[in-house]
């Protein structure tokens, strides 16, 4: 069909939070429950028309180990959409390993805050399009502060300042998860997302808070996000991706149908 919209299409991105080889989903980064086999979920989302897939080994940094490479390989074999992988990535050899396993992009969070030069190194060697800077933040004392180790440890870094630095260092995208909104299903952190969009010029992936189709509409209009990431509403069949895209299209949002 002829594209009647202007600009780059908004992306719908399911997220596989993986712990001990299983997809899980929690609330506020705790109280996880099993959501299914990551390989089968990834395959289903690829067929359903998801624009991308994100795989996060959510305890790799906290447990000081590497991402499950074999699982990444198995998922990559079953999908035909861009694939972002994060968790336990601390050096370029980790990036090499995961790209060779089938990842298209790498998401770094704790390691980037610990050693910001890692962003420069990834961008220089592979290009900014490979480097996604993930930021987990919580609103504390009238400011958004960044957290590491799967949301367990607060840092002195502030969301907007860190996002700006990440862009300057060569990150190609920012994946911002509001820990306050995670798993609650009351909508995304649209005010913070809009400010983030005004702070940086690279694409913003919104995460945390998806509960209804209207939440996705709001995150693209009020939140100015370039992409919306969600987990439980997709994993548990609460929102169907083709239906969501049709709804957004009917609301005037440019999406790939």
mmCIF file of N, CA, C and O in Angstrom, residues 42-79:
data_model
loop_
_atom_site.group_PDB
_atom_site.id
_atom_site.type_symbol
_atom_site.label_atom_id
_atom_site.label_comp_id
_atom_site.label_asym_id
_atom_site.label_seq_id
_atom_site.Cartn_x
_atom_site.Cartn_y
_atom_site.Cartn_z
ATOM 1 N N UNK A 42 10.162 -15.701 20.665
ATOM 2 C CA UNK A 42 10.821 -14.919 19.628
ATOM 3 C C UNK A 42 10.320 -15.270 18.242
ATOM 4 O O UNK A 42 10.055 -14.392 17.402
ATOM 5 N N UNK A 43 10.170 -16.560 17.989
ATOM 6 C CA UNK A 43 9.662 -17.043 16.702
ATOM 7 C C UNK A 43 8.253 -16.519 16.453
ATOM 8 O O UNK A 43 7.927 -16.045 15.348
ATOM 9 N N UNK A 44 7.398 -16.571 17.483
ATOM 10 C CA UNK A 44 6.011 -16.109 17.351
ATOM 11 C C UNK A 44 5.947 -14.609 17.093
ATOM 12 O O UNK A 44 5.160 -14.144 16.254
ATOM 13 N N UNK A 45 6.780 -13.836 17.774
ATOM 14 C CA UNK A 45 6.769 -12.386 17.584
ATOM 15 C C UNK A 45 7.277 -11.994 16.203
ATOM 16 O O UNK A 45 6.768 -11.044 15.591
ATOM 17 N N UNK A 46 8.253 -12.708 15.715
ATOM 18 C CA UNK A 46 8.766 -12.440 14.369
ATOM 19 C C UNK A 46 7.663 -12.664 13.329
ATOM 20 O O UNK A 46 7.459 -11.852 12.415
ATOM 21 N N UNK A 47 6.920 -13.753 13.494
ATOM 22 C CA UNK A 47 5.819 -14.064 12.570
ATOM 23 C C UNK A 47 4.664 -13.076 12.709
ATOM 24 O O UNK A 47 3.936 -12.818 11.747
ATOM 25 N N UNK A 48 4.471 -12.536 13.918
ATOM 26 C CA UNK A 48 3.331 -11.650 14.189
ATOM 27 C C UNK A 48 3.528 -10.227 13.671
ATOM 28 O O UNK A 48 2.603 -9.427 13.717
ATOM 29 N N UNK A 49 4.743 -9.920 13.210
ATOM 30 C CA UNK A 49 4.975 -8.593 12.658
ATOM 31 C C UNK A 49 5.665 -7.617 13.585
ATOM 32 O O UNK A 49 5.634 -6.404 13.345
ATOM 33 N N UNK A 50 6.290 -8.127 14.653
ATOM 34 C CA UNK A 50 7.092 -7.239 15.498
ATOM 35 C C UNK A 50 8.196 -6.622 14.641
ATOM 36 O O UNK A 50 8.714 -7.256 13.718
ATOM 37 N N UNK A 51 8.550 -5.394 14.944
ATOM 38 C CA UNK A 51 9.566 -4.709 14.144
ATOM 39 C C UNK A 51 10.979 -5.119 14.543
ATOM 40 O O UNK A 51 11.886 -5.141 13.712
ATOM 41 N N UNK A 52 11.153 -5.419 15.817
ATOM 42 C CA UNK A 52 12.445 -5.856 16.331
ATOM 43 C C UNK A 52 12.181 -6.754 17.540
ATOM 44 O O UNK A 52 11.054 -6.834 18.034
ATOM 45 N N UNK A 53 13.238 -7.381 18.016
ATOM 46 C CA UNK A 53 13.149 -8.198 19.226
ATOM 47 C C UNK A 53 14.335 -7.850 20.120
ATOM 48 O O UNK A 53 15.467 -7.715 19.638
ATOM 49 N N UNK A 54 14.058 -7.697 21.413
ATOM 50 C CA UNK A 54 15.125 -7.442 22.382
ATOM 51 C C UNK A 54 15.212 -8.618 23.350
ATOM 52 O O UNK A 54 14.198 -9.102 23.852
ATOM 53 N N UNK A 55 16.440 -9.073 23.586
ATOM 54 C CA UNK A 55 16.734 -10.158 24.532
ATOM 55 C C UNK A 55 17.621 -9.573 25.620
ATOM 56 O O UNK A 55 18.713 -9.081 25.325
ATOM 57 N N UNK A 56 17.153 -9.606 26.863
ATOM 58 C CA UNK A 56 17.955 -9.104 27.977
ATOM 59 C C UNK A 56 18.170 -10.212 29.001
ATOM 60 O O UNK A 56 17.219 -10.713 29.592
ATOM 61 N N UNK A 57 19.430 -10.586 29.169
ATOM 62 C CA UNK A 57 19.793 -11.551 30.208
ATOM 63 C C UNK A 57 19.861 -10.751 31.506
ATOM 64 O O UNK A 57 20.877 -10.143 31.830
ATOM 65 N N UNK A 58 18.756 -10.703 32.242
ATOM 66 C CA UNK A 58 18.572 -9.691 33.279
ATOM 67 C C UNK A 58 19.404 -9.895 34.542
ATOM 68 O O UNK A 58 19.515 -8.980 35.365
ATOM 69 N N UNK A 59 19.996 -11.074 34.718
ATOM 70 C CA UNK A 59 20.815 -11.281 35.915
ATOM 71 C C UNK A 59 22.297 -11.460 35.593
ATOM 72 O O UNK A 59 23.099 -11.702 36.492
ATOM 73 N N UNK A 60 22.675 -11.315 34.333
ATOM 74 C CA UNK A 60 24.072 -11.539 33.942
ATOM 75 C C UNK A 60 25.026 -10.571 34.636
ATOM 76 O O UNK A 60 26.068 -10.970 35.167
ATOM 77 N N UNK A 61 24.669 -9.274 34.653
ATOM 78 C CA UNK A 61 25.551 -8.289 35.293
ATOM 79 C C UNK A 61 25.614 -8.514 36.797
ATOM 80 O O UNK A 61 26.684 -8.492 37.400
ATOM 81 N N UNK A 62 24.460 -8.745 37.404
ATOM 82 C CA UNK A 62 24.402 -8.949 38.855
ATOM 83 C C UNK A 62 25.176 -10.200 39.262
ATOM 84 O O UNK A 62 25.843 -10.221 40.302
ATOM 85 N N UNK A 63 25.111 -11.249 38.429
ATOM 86 C CA UNK A 63 25.788 -12.505 38.746
ATOM 87 C C UNK A 63 27.210 -12.563 38.190
ATOM 88 O O UNK A 63 27.887 -13.591 38.282
ATOM 89 N N UNK A 64 27.654 -11.441 37.583
ATOM 90 C CA UNK A 64 29.013 -11.338 37.041
ATOM 91 C C UNK A 64 29.355 -12.476 36.085
ATOM 92 O O UNK A 64 30.379 -13.142 36.197
ATOM 93 N N UNK A 65 28.461 -12.698 35.116
ATOM 94 C CA UNK A 65 28.726 -13.726 34.117
ATOM 95 C C UNK A 65 28.340 -13.203 32.735
ATOM 96 O O UNK A 65 27.800 -12.114 32.592
ATOM 97 N N UNK A 66 28.635 -13.991 31.730
ATOM 98 C CA UNK A 66 28.360 -13.604 30.352
ATOM 99 C C UNK A 66 26.947 -14.022 29.936
ATOM 100 O O UNK A 66 26.326 -14.897 30.545
ATOM 101 N N UNK A 67 26.446 -13.388 28.886
ATOM 102 C CA UNK A 67 25.135 -13.726 28.343
ATOM 103 C C UNK A 67 25.142 -15.141 27.784
ATOM 104 O O UNK A 67 26.155 -15.623 27.298
ATOM 105 N N UNK A 68 23.994 -15.811 27.852
ATOM 106 C CA UNK A 68 23.869 -17.168 27.324
ATOM 107 C C UNK A 68 23.951 -17.152 25.792
ATOM 108 O O UNK A 68 22.952 -16.937 25.109
ATOM 109 N N UNK A 69 25.146 -17.398 25.261
ATOM 110 C CA UNK A 69 25.358 -17.293 23.821
ATOM 111 C C UNK A 69 24.554 -18.319 23.039
ATOM 112 O O UNK A 69 24.007 -18.003 21.977
ATOM 113 N N UNK A 70 24.468 -19.539 23.548
ATOM 114 C CA UNK A 70 23.762 -20.579 22.800
ATOM 115 C C UNK A 70 22.279 -20.249 22.641
ATOM 116 O O UNK A 70 21.678 -20.514 21.597
ATOM 117 N N UNK A 71 21.688 -19.633 23.655
ATOM 118 C CA UNK A 71 20.285 -19.245 23.584
ATOM 119 C C UNK A 71 20.086 -18.130 22.563
ATOM 120 O O UNK A 71 19.102 -18.126 21.806
ATOM 121 N N UNK A 72 21.025 -17.199 22.521
ATOM 122 C CA UNK A 72 20.978 -16.123 21.516
ATOM 123 C C UNK A 72 21.018 -16.724 20.107
ATOM 124 O O UNK A 72 20.243 -16.330 19.230
ATOM 125 N N UNK A 73 21.889 -17.699 19.908
ATOM 126 C CA UNK A 73 22.004 -18.356 18.601
ATOM 127 C C UNK A 73 20.705 -19.034 18.204
ATOM 128 O O UNK A 73 20.243 -18.922 17.056
ATOM 129 N N UNK A 74 20.083 -19.722 19.149
ATOM 130 C CA UNK A 74 18.831 -20.437 18.858
ATOM 131 C C UNK A 74 17.698 -19.475 18.516
ATOM 132 O O UNK A 74 16.892 -19.739 17.614
ATOM 133 N N UNK A 75 17.628 -18.354 19.215
ATOM 134 C CA UNK A 75 16.588 -17.371 18.911
ATOM 135 C C UNK A 75 16.842 -16.729 17.556
ATOM 136 O O UNK A 75 15.928 -16.590 16.724
ATOM 137 N N UNK A 76 18.079 -16.330 17.310
ATOM 138 C CA UNK A 76 18.429 -15.662 16.047
ATOM 139 C C UNK A 76 18.091 -16.536 14.840
ATOM 140 O O UNK A 76 17.680 -16.031 13.787
ATOM 141 N N UNK A 77 18.239 -17.836 14.995
ATOM 142 C CA UNK A 77 17.952 -18.779 13.896
ATOM 143 C C UNK A 77 16.474 -18.771 13.526
ATOM 144 O O UNK A 77 16.111 -19.028 12.377
ATOM 145 N N UNK A 78 15.609 -18.461 14.491
ATOM 146 C CA UNK A 78 14.164 -18.565 14.294
ATOM 147 C C UNK A 78 13.486 -17.262 13.879
ATOM 148 O O UNK A 78 12.296 -17.255 13.585
ATOM 149 N N UNK A 79 14.223 -16.153 13.864
ATOM 150 C CA UNK A 79 13.581 -14.863 13.575
ATOM 151 C C UNK A 79 14.202 -14.204 12.345
ATOM 152 O O UNK A 79 15.310 -14.536 11.934
#
